Short mmCIF file of C-alpha atoms in Angstrom, two decimals:
data_model
loop_
_atom_site.label_atom_id
_atom_site.label_comp_id
_atom_site.label_asym_id
_atom_site.label_seq_id
_atom_site.Cartn_x
_atom_site.Cartn_y
_atom_site.Cartn_z
CA ALA P 14 -22.06 -13.59 13.02
CA SER P 15 -20.62 -11.70 10.04
CA ALA P 16 -17.11 -10.51 9.29
CA GLY P 17 -16.07 -7.09 10.47
CA VAL P 18 -14.06 -4.94 12.84
CA TYR P 19 -14.72 -4.52 16.56
CA TYR P 20 -13.67 -1.78 18.97
CA PHE P 21 -13.07 -2.00 22.71
CA HIS P 22 -13.72 1.29 24.54
CA ASP P 23 -12.57 2.35 28.00
CA LYS P 24 -14.65 4.05 30.70
CA LYS P 25 -14.45 7.41 28.91
CA GLY P 26 -15.44 5.92 25.54
CA LYS P 27 -11.95 6.07 24.06
CA VAL P 28 -11.06 3.20 21.70
CA ILE P 29 -8.25 1.18 23.30
CA TYR P 30 -8.23 -1.83 20.96
CA VAL P 31 -9.29 -2.61 17.39
CA GLY P 32 -9.61 -6.16 16.07
CA LYS P 33 -10.82 -7.97 12.96
CA ALA P 34 -12.97 -11.09 12.76
CA ARG P 35 -14.48 -13.55 10.33
CA ASN P 36 -17.28 -13.97 12.89
CA LEU P 37 -17.61 -10.89 15.12
CA SER P 38 -19.69 -12.56 17.82
CA LYS P 39 -17.35 -15.52 18.30
CA ARG P 40 -14.18 -13.41 18.21
CA VAL P 41 -15.37 -10.80 20.71
CA ASN P 42 -16.66 -13.46 23.11
CA SER P 43 -13.35 -15.31 22.90
CA HIS P 44 -11.60 -12.37 24.58
CA PHE P 45 -13.69 -12.92 27.72
CA SER P 46 -14.00 -16.72 27.77
CA ASN P 47 -10.45 -17.65 28.86
CA ASN P 48 -10.53 -18.16 32.64
CA LYS P 49 -6.77 -18.76 32.72
CA ALA P 50 -5.85 -15.39 31.29
CA ASN P 51 -2.51 -14.04 32.47
CA LYS P 52 -2.15 -10.88 34.54
CA GLN P 53 -1.48 -8.67 31.52
CA LYS P 54 -4.66 -9.83 29.80
CA GLN P 55 -6.70 -9.48 33.01
CA GLU P 56 -5.55 -5.85 33.28
CA PHE P 57 -6.53 -5.33 29.64
CA LEU P 58 -10.01 -6.81 30.17
CA LYS P 59 -10.59 -4.59 33.20
CA LYS P 60 -10.26 -1.52 30.98
CA ILE P 61 -13.07 -2.57 28.62
CA TYR P 62 -16.42 -0.92 29.30
CA HIS P 63 -18.07 -0.99 25.89
CA VAL P 64 -17.88 -2.82 22.56
CA SER P 65 -18.82 -1.40 19.17
CA TYR P 66 -18.37 -2.87 15.71
CA GLN P 67 -18.61 -2.39 11.96
CA GLN P 68 -19.77 -5.21 9.72
CA THR P 69 -18.03 -5.94 6.43
CA ALA P 70 -19.17 -8.19 3.62
CA THR P 71 -15.92 -10.16 3.44
CA GLU P 72 -13.03 -11.13 5.66
CA LEU P 73 -10.61 -9.28 3.35
CA MET P 74 -12.55 -6.04 3.90
CA ALA P 75 -12.27 -6.65 7.66
CA PHE P 76 -8.49 -7.03 7.36
CA ILE P 77 -8.30 -3.78 5.39
CA LEU P 78 -10.57 -1.82 7.72
CA GLU P 79 -8.67 -3.02 10.80
CA SER P 80 -5.38 -1.73 9.34
CA ILE P 81 -6.98 1.62 8.43
CA GLU P 82 -8.50 2.05 11.89
CA ILE P 83 -5.35 1.11 13.80
CA LYS P 84 -3.30 3.66 11.88
CA LYS P 85 -6.01 6.31 12.30
CA ILE P 86 -6.93 5.76 15.96
CA TRP P 87 -3.60 4.38 17.24
CA PRO P 88 -5.21 2.37 20.10
CA GLU P 89 -2.97 1.86 23.13
CA GLN P 90 -3.56 -1.91 23.33
CA ASN P 91 -2.76 -2.73 19.68
CA ARG P 92 0.79 -3.88 19.01
CA SER P 93 0.74 -5.13 15.41
CA GLN P 94 0.89 -2.66 12.50
CA LYS P 95 2.01 0.17 14.80
CA ARG P 96 5.70 -0.22 14.09
CA PHE P 97 7.32 2.29 11.77
CA GLU P 98 7.27 1.12 8.16
CA GLN P 99 10.58 1.43 6.36
CA VAL P 100 8.95 1.89 2.97
CA TYR P 101 10.81 3.32 -0.02
CA GLY P 102 9.72 4.84 -3.29
CA LEU P 103 11.15 5.52 -6.74
CA TYR P 104 10.99 9.24 -7.54
CA CYS P 105 11.90 11.46 -10.51
CA PHE P 106 13.06 15.08 -10.53
CA GLU P 107 14.77 17.46 -12.93
CA ASP P 108 18.21 18.74 -11.91
CA SER P 109 19.65 22.21 -12.50
CA LYS P 110 21.10 21.13 -15.86
CA GLY P 111 17.76 19.89 -17.18
CA TYR P 112 18.35 16.13 -16.80
CA LEU P 113 15.58 13.95 -15.37
CA ARG P 114 16.98 11.90 -12.51
CA LEU P 115 15.56 8.77 -10.91
CA CYS P 116 16.27 8.16 -7.24
CA ILE P 117 15.29 5.89 -4.35
CA GLU P 118 14.16 7.64 -1.18
CA LYS P 119 11.97 6.98 1.84
CA ARG P 120 8.35 7.50 0.90
CA LYS P 121 7.13 11.07 1.15
CA LYS P 122 3.63 11.97 2.32
CA THR P 123 3.20 14.77 -0.19
CA ILE P 124 4.65 13.17 -3.34
CA LYS P 125 3.38 9.96 -4.91
CA PRO P 126 6.22 7.60 -5.90
CA LEU P 127 6.49 5.98 -9.30
CA PHE P 128 6.94 2.61 -7.61
CA ASN P 129 6.90 1.28 -4.02
CA PHE P 130 9.34 -1.00 -2.20
CA SER P 131 9.45 -2.52 1.25
CA LEU P 132 13.23 -3.06 1.34
CA LEU P 133 16.08 -0.81 0.21
CA PRO P 134 18.10 -3.60 -1.49
CA GLU P 135 14.98 -4.58 -3.44
CA ALA P 136 14.60 -0.95 -4.58
CA HIS P 137 18.21 -0.63 -5.70
CA GLN P 138 18.04 -3.91 -7.59
CA PHE P 139 14.92 -2.75 -9.40
CA LEU P 140 16.53 0.58 -10.33
CA LYS P 141 19.64 -1.20 -11.65
CA LYS P 142 17.36 -3.24 -13.92
CA LEU P 143 15.75 -0.06 -15.27
CA VAL P 144 19.14 1.58 -15.84
CA SER P 145 20.26 -1.42 -17.89
CA GLU P 146 16.98 -1.80 -19.81
CA TYR P 147 16.65 1.88 -20.81
CA GLU P 148 20.38 2.69 -21.09
CA LEU P 149 20.28 5.28 -18.32
CA CYS P 150 23.28 6.65 -16.48
CA PRO P 151 23.86 4.96 -13.09
CA ARG P 152 25.56 8.10 -11.79
CA LEU P 153 22.51 10.24 -12.60
CA CYS P 154 20.36 7.60 -10.86
CA PHE P 155 22.51 7.78 -7.71
CA LEU P 156 23.71 4.19 -8.10
CA GLN P 157 27.27 5.42 -8.33
CA ALA P 158 29.09 8.18 -6.47
CA ALA P 159 29.29 11.51 -8.32
CA ASN P 160 32.98 12.08 -7.53
CA ILE P 161 34.30 9.11 -9.53
CA ASP P 162 34.32 8.32 -13.24
CA CYS P 163 31.12 6.79 -14.56
CA GLN P 164 31.82 3.07 -14.86
CA ALA P 165 29.02 2.60 -17.40
CA LEU P 166 30.53 5.33 -19.58
CA LEU P 167 33.90 3.57 -19.51
CA GLU P 168 32.14 0.34 -20.50
CA GLN P 169 30.22 2.22 -23.24
CA LYS P 170 26.89 1.42 -21.61
CA CYS P 171 26.20 5.08 -20.79
CA LYS P 172 25.74 7.66 -23.56
CA GLY P 173 27.49 10.42 -21.58
CA ALA P 174 24.67 12.38 -19.93
CA CYS P 175 26.71 12.46 -16.71
CA GLU P 176 29.47 14.39 -18.57
CA GLN P 177 26.92 16.40 -20.61
CA GLU P 178 28.08 14.60 -23.76
CA GLU P 179 24.43 13.68 -24.35
CA SER P 180 21.83 16.45 -24.34
CA PRO P 181 19.06 16.56 -21.71
CA THR P 182 16.47 16.23 -24.50
CA GLU P 183 17.93 12.93 -25.74
CA TYR P 184 18.52 11.50 -22.27
CA ASN P 185 15.13 12.57 -20.93
CA ARG P 186 13.33 10.74 -23.77
CA ARG P 187 14.60 7.44 -22.38
CA VAL P 188 13.72 8.40 -18.79
CA GLU P 189 10.20 9.30 -19.92
CA ALA P 190 9.92 5.99 -21.79
CA CYS P 191 11.04 4.25 -18.60
CA ILE P 192 8.34 6.02 -16.56
CA GLU P 193 5.67 5.16 -19.14
CA GLY P 194 6.77 1.53 -19.03
CA LEU P 195 6.49 1.55 -15.24
CA GLU P 196 2.96 2.93 -15.34
CA ASP P 197 1.95 0.20 -17.79
CA GLU P 198 3.22 -2.43 -15.31
CA LEU P 199 1.17 -1.08 -12.38
CA PRO P 200 -2.09 -3.06 -12.16
CA SER P 201 -5.55 -1.51 -11.96
CA PHE P 202 -8.33 -3.88 -10.90
CA ALA P 203 -11.40 -4.37 -8.72
CA LEU P 204 -12.09 -7.30 -6.41
CA VAL P 205 -15.83 -7.94 -6.52
CA ASP P 206 -17.60 -10.23 -4.05
CA ASN P 207 -20.85 -10.65 -2.12
CA GLY P 208 -22.27 -7.60 -0.35
CA LEU P 209 -23.81 -7.22 3.09
CA ALA P 210 -27.26 -7.47 1.49
CA SER P 211 -28.55 -9.48 -1.46
CA ASP P 212 -29.08 -6.36 -3.58
CA GLU P 213 -25.44 -5.22 -3.46
CA GLN P 214 -21.91 -6.40 -4.16
CA SER P 215 -18.71 -5.48 -2.35
CA CYS P 216 -15.86 -3.86 -4.26
CA ILE P 217 -12.19 -3.18 -3.46
CA LEU P 218 -10.35 -0.98 -5.96
CA VAL P 219 -6.65 -0.85 -6.83
CA GLU P 220 -5.64 1.92 -9.25
CA LYS P 221 -2.17 1.78 -10.85
CA GLY P 222 -0.80 -0.43 -8.10
CA THR P 223 -2.22 1.68 -5.25
CA PHE P 224 -5.14 0.75 -3.00
CA TYR P 225 -7.83 3.35 -3.69
CA GLY P 226 -10.69 2.32 -1.41
CA MET P 227 -13.66 0.02 -0.97
CA GLY P 228 -17.41 -0.02 -0.61
CA TYR P 229 -20.61 -1.47 -2.02
CA LEU P 230 -22.17 -1.35 -5.48
CA PRO P 231 -25.71 -2.22 -6.58
CA SER P 232 -25.90 -5.91 -7.50
CA ASP P 233 -26.74 -5.05 -11.10
CA ALA P 234 -23.91 -2.52 -11.52
CA LYS P 235 -21.52 -3.23 -14.37
CA VAL P 236 -17.92 -3.06 -13.17
CA HIS P 237 -16.08 -1.93 -16.28
CA ASP P 238 -15.19 1.72 -15.61
CA ILE P 239 -12.96 2.90 -12.74
CA GLU P 240 -14.42 6.41 -12.55
CA GLY P 241 -17.93 4.99 -12.56
CA ILE P 242 -17.40 2.73 -9.54
CA LYS P 243 -15.42 5.32 -7.54
CA PHE P 244 -18.72 7.12 -6.88
CA HIS P 245 -19.82 4.18 -4.70
CA LEU P 246 -16.52 3.67 -2.85
CA THR P 247 -14.95 5.26 0.21
CA PRO P 248 -11.36 6.31 -0.54
CA TYR P 249 -8.73 5.42 2.08
CA ILE P 250 -5.05 6.09 2.61
CA ASP P 251 -2.94 3.39 1.00
CA ASN P 252 -0.28 1.54 2.99
CA GLU P 253 2.12 -1.29 2.23
CA TYR P 254 0.29 -3.86 4.39
CA ILE P 255 -3.06 -3.31 2.61
CA ARG P 256 -1.50 -3.05 -0.83
CA ARG P 257 0.39 -6.31 -0.54
CA MET P 258 -2.59 -8.14 0.97
CA VAL P 259 -4.96 -7.03 -1.81
CA LEU P 260 -2.48 -7.81 -4.60
CA GLN P 261 -1.87 -11.29 -3.17
CA TYR P 262 -5.61 -11.90 -2.78
CA GLY P 263 -6.18 -10.91 -6.40
CA ASP P 264 -3.54 -13.41 -7.54
CA ARG P 265 -5.07 -16.13 -5.36
CA TYR P 266 -8.67 -15.57 -6.47
CA PRO P 267 -8.59 -14.46 -10.14
CA SER P 268 -12.30 -15.20 -10.57
CA LYS P 269 -13.11 -12.24 -8.27
CA LYS P 270 -10.72 -9.90 -10.09
CA ILE P 271 -11.77 -7.50 -12.84
CA SER P 272 -8.81 -5.80 -14.54
CA PHE P 273 -8.83 -2.35 -16.14
CA ASP P 274 -6.67 -0.75 -18.81
CA CYS P 275 -5.53 2.68 -17.61
#
């Protein structure tokens, strides 16, 4: 009767569906208790030969684990969370002339972005704000085409890096200050709640705005050091759905949130 994730297996043992539940027993039974199920559901039920499950201490952990498992197993009967995520990131690179350049691109698997966005307009708006706040060149940040005069330079809002009137050293100082400011804005915190047993507590960790992982700590463990609690946690791959859900949960239940300075 606890929260958790359940798995429906076919005749060969392959997982064909993954679901989450606040109460595993009730949720699994509900799949088989509707006598008026349509043809599509009847065909689905015929494929189920075995049920397995994993308990979690909280419903939030069940939501997270379900998302992780769907993206890892890719069950044929799951529809939600399988669509392609149009997620964008803010990246920085040094060009051939030595200038650090900020850009918005689709998220890369091998490079961690400075900041994450779900929508491209949202990303561009955020970058425009940074350009204005740190007096960066919009042309070097790909907010303006390279084959036309820099509008910010004409308005004396750009110091001329795009025309090499400002040295890379001077310009890059402001880009580096911008990146440091971004890192300071990214939250690091743990969500601590009841565990599966009375002698433990559950923990979900976000490090610099990215979901790190979750697991269980001894009930007497002091949650004040990120590296110390990582030993007890299972790291998982971050995704936008989990990240947004955990951040929103932390805002909704501040009493369960322990913030860290990184």
